[in-house]
Amino acid sequence: MATTTYAPLPAQTRSLAAPTSRSGIWVGIFAITMFFAAFTSALSVRQGSGDWSHITIPSIMYANTLALLLSSVTTELSRRSITKSQASGSAMRAALPWLGVTLLLGVAFVVGQYLAWRELAARGLYLATNPNSSFLYVFTAAHVLHLLGGIAGLLYLGVRVAADSTTLRRSSFDNTAIYWHFMGVLWLYLLVVIGIRL
Amino acid sequence: MEQTSAQPAHVHAPPKTFLRKHVFSLDHKVIGKQYYGLALVAVFTGMALSWLMRFHLVWPAAKIPGLELLSKAGAPGGIITPEYYLSLLTMHGTLMVFFVLTNAPFAGFGNYFLPIQIGAEDMAFPRFNMMSFWVTFVAFLVLLLAFFIPDGPPISGWTAYAPLSAIGNDAGPGLGWGQNLWAISIAIFCIGQLLGSLNFIATTLDLRAKGMSLMRMPICTWAWFVTACIGLLAFAVLLPACLLLLLDKLAGTSFFIPAGLVVSDRLQPHAGGSPLLWQHLFWFFGHPEVYIAILPAIGIVSHVLITSMRKPMLSAKVLIYSMMSIGFLSWMVWGHHMFVSGMNPFSSLLFSFPTLTITIPATIITLIWLGSLYGANIRINSASLFALGFVSMFVSGGVSGFFLAQPSIDIYLHATYFVVGHFHMVMGVAAIFGILSGTYFWFPKMSGRMMNETLGKLHFWITFIGTYCIFMPFHYLGMAGNVRRYSSFVDDYMAPLMPLHKFISIAAFITGAAQLVFLYNLIHSRFRGAPAVENPWDATSLEWSVPSPPPWNNFGGKHPVVYHDPYQYGVKGSKGDYVMQDSAEQPATS
Amino acid sequence: MGKLFAVVLTLVALASAYPIVTHMYAQPEDISTHGHAIDEQLSDTMAEAGFAFLGAQLLLAFFVWKFSNRKPGAKVTQLPGGAKLMVATAFILVGTEVLALGVLGQKAWANVYFTPPKPDAMQIQAQAGQFAFYFRYPGADGKFGALHPDKIDEGNGNYFGLDPANDIESRDDIVTGELAIPVNRQIELLMHAKDVNHSFYVRELRIQQDFVPGLDLSIHFTATKIGKYEIVCTQLCGLGHYNMKAYLNVLSQEDFDKWLKQKASEQ
């Protein structure tokens, strides 16, 4: 067999201290996308059944959308309050005010969705009423559940920052922000689906 | 060679308490062993269920003492009822596919060895990793609970086709809370798998040691990585399917149930659902799932073979690309489970082409193995015997796939024992051989002790011959038109096939008994086995450069550097005919 | 022990092939007009599969025999041609074989699914429900009466949920528990599921098709040999699945007409 001369690869240009969790959040987002893709394809198949009567979504959902989009803005404001040189600890406190606003907007969205469901119920549209309503509730409930996860993440950040944690990494902020933005993008997609197709 | 460099502080400190060390451990090695242990419990449970099934098929009137204690309704007087047979069948499939084949080769060995093989201290998210195991454990308990409720386990098979699975008890026993528990268990299982896959992918992408380029990772690391990518997307589709099923069962929706169904003389209050929708969602997950079951075994067997052959494969890169092609193609073939399901027949034809095409990467892999054996110097031991056995089983199982991939032939063979023979050969035998090969190979590393070789070889011979005796005949039964999922064979044409069924059942009991030899070997060696050295197989990958068993942080706080691929065999190294991956040594010219 | 492996593997491979080669468990005689193409496809595939199976297993056995536990100091070598040869073999051998099977097999499939039923095909409706098949003939008017699931009354033999009082077409419908058909006449089977998925499988006819609740499916076939054949359910439908069957009675046209008249009088 031929002999091989071994040479180590050139030193990795990527910093050895690169945060590990960054690819994780994208992997997670990928999985959640597939989850909603499955629901969407179920909707496509089901729509072929013919017993379809359009549902006008409650107008409060538009207000909720605004709140969620605004919360993405405030997330960025919060994240960017931490200037680059501040790696951790009490220096992160600068992020707290906008973080708090983000949380409020997030909670407002959830409350608003609940009110939307109440309005649907008042119209006689429940989960099992007809195929459209089933999907409407499934889509919005699934999104809210994932959003609650995001709210939990924001709360966790807030608590750690307020406690002047020294082990909280900047990347945790970035990843939570990415997740939060994804929740907004996902909601926009769902709004189109439920607004137009349902 | 190691180097200490400016790596970030590790995510978790060494475990101190008993709970942290052995129960709620963040250590990927402990988690890997926990998954393996869970798979062990599941496989023996699933095997016991199959014995009950095989027994009932050939001796339907026989009493099985004690069975009425497990289920008074299902086995009154110890005689299995038709519905209980179907319950056993459902739970057998569910346990084996989910809790054995997804757990052991992937979550078990993958968790244990992937970080070490890439030179990392642990997985990227140890907390998520711990959660993934305990979530899977909860899913297991929820599933088993179905045995102990009055309704009993569901009777709809591991495939749980709607509307049988969606209507409830009107359609039969076990379909009420039995089915609900099944769906809840599987939904929980999905979440565990998603957390696990997340870890595998992030760790592989971000935590490789210096010099460990993607192409220098061992083949089995690649197999785990590709499997995790498939798993991430597949389980993300099964979860919504189970949720929609639960909504149909519990909330009165009609995702899968059309109007006008009369079940047990009752008109069902549903409208407009599509049974085929369930099949599409399920098999969109289900087909990639079987590749999740086989790819890690392909990786493990390749890994073991290289070490046993004392030479590299003809091309590791080709093997890796073939695994990736299988992963890619696996998304396009799900309709081959639905050729005669009522789906558009044109779709059936469309699905058959990628299905047949997948034969190509599978053949490439097989030919690479065979071609690599040429000129080798194979060391025969329990691990390599099971690896070689795997090659044989993979061929057998793959070849029967040829038939089923063609819709015209599937018209005759669908839902017969031919299909059961095919998937048992690839999943029930080949994948298990992969797990067993990995066990014999890695046991010394994981426990610091050697398994008993004599018992291992005995285990191999009985299992190799025994599984051929069990599952080859399934194909003959299928050719004769023996229908599957029947609790008894009452059709006129079945009488001449009964002697073959008897042969199969007896082979099954003997082969099953041989697995107890393995279990004994496993447990006895764990406590009394001969002490193992660091590298008992003269292997090159990073797991063989650390102590047996490895310390909690794998590399003792040092960070390995690798200089080449892990296939430097058949060279003149200072330690023998190999050079370890973390060695910069230049072998002598031959 | 490598040599032992080789020997055992060879024996196992040959023993596995034996029942196939000697047709110990072959499919029953084909009594359909379209089945010949399926059987041909099946035997072509069997030949290729057999070649691949035996070739691979025997090669594995041979290599393990030759290259295991060799003399100490034996050099390891690589197969000339290397991976390229394997890849090329896989693509050429399997690629062409697989393509051929796929392309040729289309015809057998098309015969069943892409040819419409003849205009004079005899329509019979089959209903599958837990756990029996029932069949309905349209009677003298040639029309099927509507189905009313809410009117199903098995105790009184109204399996299909017919309403003869209000639907004129159902008054002459003939409902039976066995499927009798005249030989050499194309039958169009309209398939209706009463409750869950079932399937219609007659081995000798080389026909298998699922009943899907909510979907109106139909298949067509022509039987070429008089005789009695079993129809079995092949889609898991509940606890009685194993026992769900009926008989396909292929009769001469004369006998069929007699049978149908007899059944009509029994309604």
Coordinates of C-alpha atoms in Angstrom, one line a residue, chain B residues 203-446:
Chain B
T203 CA -22.4 18.8 17.9
T204 CA -21.2 17.4 14.6
L205 CA -21.2 20.8 13.0
D206 CA -19.7 22.8 15.8
L207 CA -17.6 20.7 18.2
R208 CA -15.2 18.8 16.0
A209 CA -11.6 18.8 17.2
K210 CA -8.7 20.5 15.4
G211 CA -7.9 18.7 12.2
M212 CA -11.2 16.8 12.2
S213 CA -12.7 18.0 9.0
L214 CA -16.1 16.5 8.0
M215 CA -14.5 14.0 5.7
R216 CA -12.1 12.8 8.4
M217 CA -14.9 11.8 10.6
P218 CA -15.4 8.0 11.0
I219 CA -18.1 6.5 8.8
C220 CA -20.3 5.7 11.7
T221 CA -20.2 9.3 12.8
W222 CA -21.4 10.3 9.4
A223 CA -24.1 7.7 9.6
W224 CA -25.3 9.2 12.9
F225 CA -25.2 12.6 11.5
V226 CA -27.2 11.7 8.4
T227 CA -29.7 9.8 10.6
A228 CA -30.1 12.8 12.9
C229 CA -30.8 15.0 9.9
I230 CA -33.5 12.6 8.7
G231 CA -34.9 12.1 12.2
L232 CA -35.2 15.8 12.8
L233 CA -37.5 16.2 9.8
A234 CA -39.3 12.9 10.0
F235 CA -40.3 13.1 13.6
A236 CA -41.4 16.7 13.1
V237 CA -44.0 15.3 10.7
L238 CA -45.1 12.4 12.9
L239 CA -45.8 14.7 15.8
P240 CA -48.5 16.7 14.0
A241 CA -50.0 13.5 12.6
C242 CA -50.4 12.1 16.1
L243 CA -51.8 15.4 17.4
L244 CA -54.4 15.4 14.6
L245 CA -55.3 11.8 15.4
L246 CA -55.7 12.7 19.1
L247 CA -58.0 15.6 18.1
D248 CA -60.1 13.3 16.0
K249 CA -60.4 10.9 19.0
L250 CA -60.8 13.4 21.8
A251 CA -62.1 16.7 20.3
G252 CA -64.6 15.5 17.7
T253 CA -62.6 16.9 14.7
S254 CA -62.7 15.0 11.4
F255 CA -59.2 15.2 9.9
F256 CA -59.2 11.5 9.0
I257 CA -62.8 10.4 9.2
P258 CA -65.3 10.9 6.3
A259 CA -69.0 11.1 6.6
G260 CA -71.5 8.3 6.6
L261 CA -69.5 5.6 8.4
V262 CA -71.6 3.0 10.2
V263 CA -69.5 1.2 12.8
S264 CA -71.1 -1.2 15.3
D265 CA -74.5 -0.2 14.0
R266 CA -73.8 3.4 14.9
L267 CA -73.6 6.2 12.3
Q268 CA -70.4 8.1 13.2
P269 CA -70.7 11.9 13.8
H270 CA -67.9 12.9 11.5
A271 CA -67.6 14.4 8.0
G272 CA -65.2 15.0 5.2
G273 CA -62.0 13.6 6.7
S274 CA -59.5 11.6 4.6
P275 CA -58.2 8.2 5.6
L276 CA -55.5 8.6 3.0
L277 CA -54.3 11.8 4.6
W278 CA -53.2 9.7 7.7
Q279 CA -51.4 7.3 5.4
H280 CA -49.5 10.1 3.6
L281 CA -48.5 11.8 6.9
F282 CA -47.6 8.5 8.5
W283 CA -45.5 7.2 5.7
F284 CA -43.9 10.5 4.9
F285 CA -42.4 9.9 8.4
G286 CA -42.4 6.1 8.2
H287 CA -40.2 5.6 5.2
P288 CA -37.4 7.9 6.4
E289 CA -37.8 6.1 9.7
V290 CA -36.7 2.8 8.3
Y291 CA -33.6 4.5 7.1
I292 CA -33.1 5.9 10.5
A293 CA -33.2 2.3 11.7
I294 CA -30.7 1.0 9.2
L295 CA -28.2 3.8 8.5
P296 CA -26.5 3.7 12.0
A297 CA -26.2 0.0 11.6
I298 CA -24.5 0.5 8.2
G299 CA -22.2 3.0 9.9
I300 CA -21.4 0.7 12.8
V301 CA -20.8 -2.3 10.6
S302 CA -18.5 -0.3 8.3
H303 CA -16.6 0.8 11.3
V304 CA -16.2 -2.7 12.7
L305 CA -15.4 -4.2 9.4
I306 CA -12.5 -1.7 8.7
T307 CA -10.9 -2.6 12.1
S308 CA -11.5 -6.3 11.5
M309 CA -10.2 -6.3 8.0
R310 CA -7.1 -4.4 8.9
K311 CA -7.5 -2.3 5.8
P312 CA -9.6 0.7 4.8
M313 CA -12.7 0.5 2.7
L314 CA -12.2 0.9 -1.1
S315 CA -13.5 4.4 -0.6
A316 CA -14.9 5.9 2.6
K317 CA -16.0 8.9 0.7
V318 CA -18.2 6.8 -1.6
L319 CA -19.8 5.1 1.4
I320 CA -20.5 8.5 2.9
Y321 CA -22.0 10.0 -0.2
S322 CA -24.1 6.8 -0.7
M323 CA -25.4 7.2 2.8
M324 CA -26.3 10.8 2.0
S325 CA -28.0 9.8 -1.2
I326 CA -30.1 7.3 0.7
G327 CA -31.0 10.0 3.1
F328 CA -32.0 12.3 0.3
L329 CA -33.9 9.7 -1.7
S330 CA -35.7 8.4 1.4
W331 CA -38.0 11.5 1.3
M332 CA -39.3 10.7 -2.2
V333 CA -40.5 7.1 -1.8
W334 CA -43.2 7.0 0.9
G335 CA -46.0 6.2 -1.5
H336 CA -44.6 2.7 -2.1
H337 CA -46.4 1.7 1.1
M338 CA -49.6 2.9 -0.6
F339 CA -49.5 1.4 -4.1
V340 CA -52.9 -0.2 -3.7
S341 CA -54.3 2.1 -1.1
G342 CA -56.7 4.0 -3.3
M343 CA -54.1 6.6 -4.0
N344 CA -54.0 7.9 -7.6
P345 CA -52.4 5.0 -9.6
F346 CA -50.3 7.5 -11.5
S347 CA -48.7 8.5 -8.2
S348 CA -47.9 4.9 -7.5
L349 CA -45.9 4.7 -10.7
L350 CA -44.1 7.9 -9.8
F351 CA -43.2 6.6 -6.4
S352 CA -41.8 3.4 -7.8
F353 CA -39.0 5.1 -9.7
P354 CA -37.2 6.7 -6.8
T355 CA -37.9 3.5 -4.8
L356 CA -36.1 1.5 -7.4
T357 CA -33.4 4.1 -7.7
I358 CA -32.5 3.8 -4.0
T359 CA -31.3 0.4 -4.9
I360 CA -28.3 2.0 -6.5
P361 CA -26.7 3.6 -3.4
A362 CA -27.6 0.5 -1.4
T363 CA -25.8 -1.6 -4.0
I364 CA -22.8 0.7 -4.1
I365 CA -22.5 0.3 -0.3
T366 CA -22.8 -3.5 -0.5
L367 CA -20.3 -3.7 -3.3
I368 CA -17.8 -1.5 -1.5
W369 CA -18.1 -3.8 1.5
L370 CA -17.6 -6.9 -0.7
G371 CA -14.9 -5.3 -2.7
S372 CA -13.1 -4.2 0.4
L373 CA -13.1 -7.7 1.8
Y374 CA -10.9 -8.7 -1.1
G375 CA -7.3 -8.6 0.0
A376 CA -8.2 -8.2 3.6
N377 CA -6.9 -10.0 6.6
I378 CA -10.1 -10.5 8.5
R379 CA -9.9 -11.0 12.3
I380 CA -12.9 -13.2 13.2
N381 CA -14.5 -12.5 16.5
S382 CA -18.1 -11.9 17.7
A383 CA -18.1 -8.3 16.6
S384 CA -16.8 -9.1 13.1
L385 CA -19.0 -12.1 12.7
F386 CA -22.1 -10.0 13.3
A387 CA -20.8 -7.4 11.0
L388 CA -20.3 -10.0 8.2
G389 CA -23.7 -11.4 9.1
F390 CA -25.1 -8.0 8.6
V391 CA -23.8 -7.8 5.1
S392 CA -25.5 -11.1 4.3
M393 CA -28.8 -10.0 5.9
F394 CA -28.7 -6.6 4.2
V395 CA -28.4 -8.3 0.9
S396 CA -31.3 -10.7 1.7
G397 CA -33.6 -7.9 2.9
G398 CA -32.6 -5.6 0.1
V399 CA -33.3 -8.1 -2.6
S400 CA -36.9 -8.7 -1.5
G401 CA -37.3 -4.9 -1.7
F402 CA -36.8 -5.3 -5.5
F403 CA -40.2 -7.0 -5.7
L404 CA -42.1 -4.7 -3.5
A405 CA -40.8 -1.6 -5.3
Q406 CA -42.8 -2.4 -8.4
P407 CA -46.5 -1.6 -8.2
S408 CA -47.5 -4.4 -10.5
I409 CA -45.9 -7.0 -8.4
D410 CA -47.1 -5.3 -5.2
I411 CA -50.6 -6.0 -6.4
Y412 CA -50.0 -9.6 -5.6
L413 CA -47.5 -9.3 -2.7
H414 CA -48.9 -6.4 -0.7
A415 CA -50.1 -7.2 2.8
T416 CA -48.7 -10.8 2.5
Y417 CA -46.0 -12.4 4.6
F418 CA -43.6 -11.4 1.8
V419 CA -43.7 -7.8 3.1
V420 CA -43.3 -9.0 6.7
G421 CA -40.3 -11.1 5.6
H422 CA -38.7 -8.1 3.8
F423 CA -38.9 -5.7 6.7
H424 CA -38.0 -8.2 9.3
M425 CA -34.9 -9.1 7.3
V426 CA -33.7 -5.5 7.0
M427 CA -35.0 -4.2 10.3
G428 CA -35.5 -7.1 12.6
V429 CA -32.3 -8.9 11.6
A430 CA -29.9 -6.7 9.8
A431 CA -30.3 -3.6 12.0
I432 CA -30.2 -5.9 15.1
F433 CA -27.0 -7.4 13.8
G434 CA -25.6 -3.9 13.6
I435 CA -26.5 -3.3 17.2
L436 CA -25.0 -6.6 18.3
S437 CA -21.8 -6.0 16.3
G438 CA -21.5 -2.6 17.9
T439 CA -22.1 -4.1 21.3
Y440 CA -19.4 -6.7 21.1
F441 CA -17.1 -4.1 19.6
W442 CA -17.6 -1.3 22.0
F443 CA -18.4 -3.2 25.2
P444 CA -14.8 -3.2 26.3
K445 CA -14.6 0.6 25.8
M446 CA -17.9 1.3 27.7

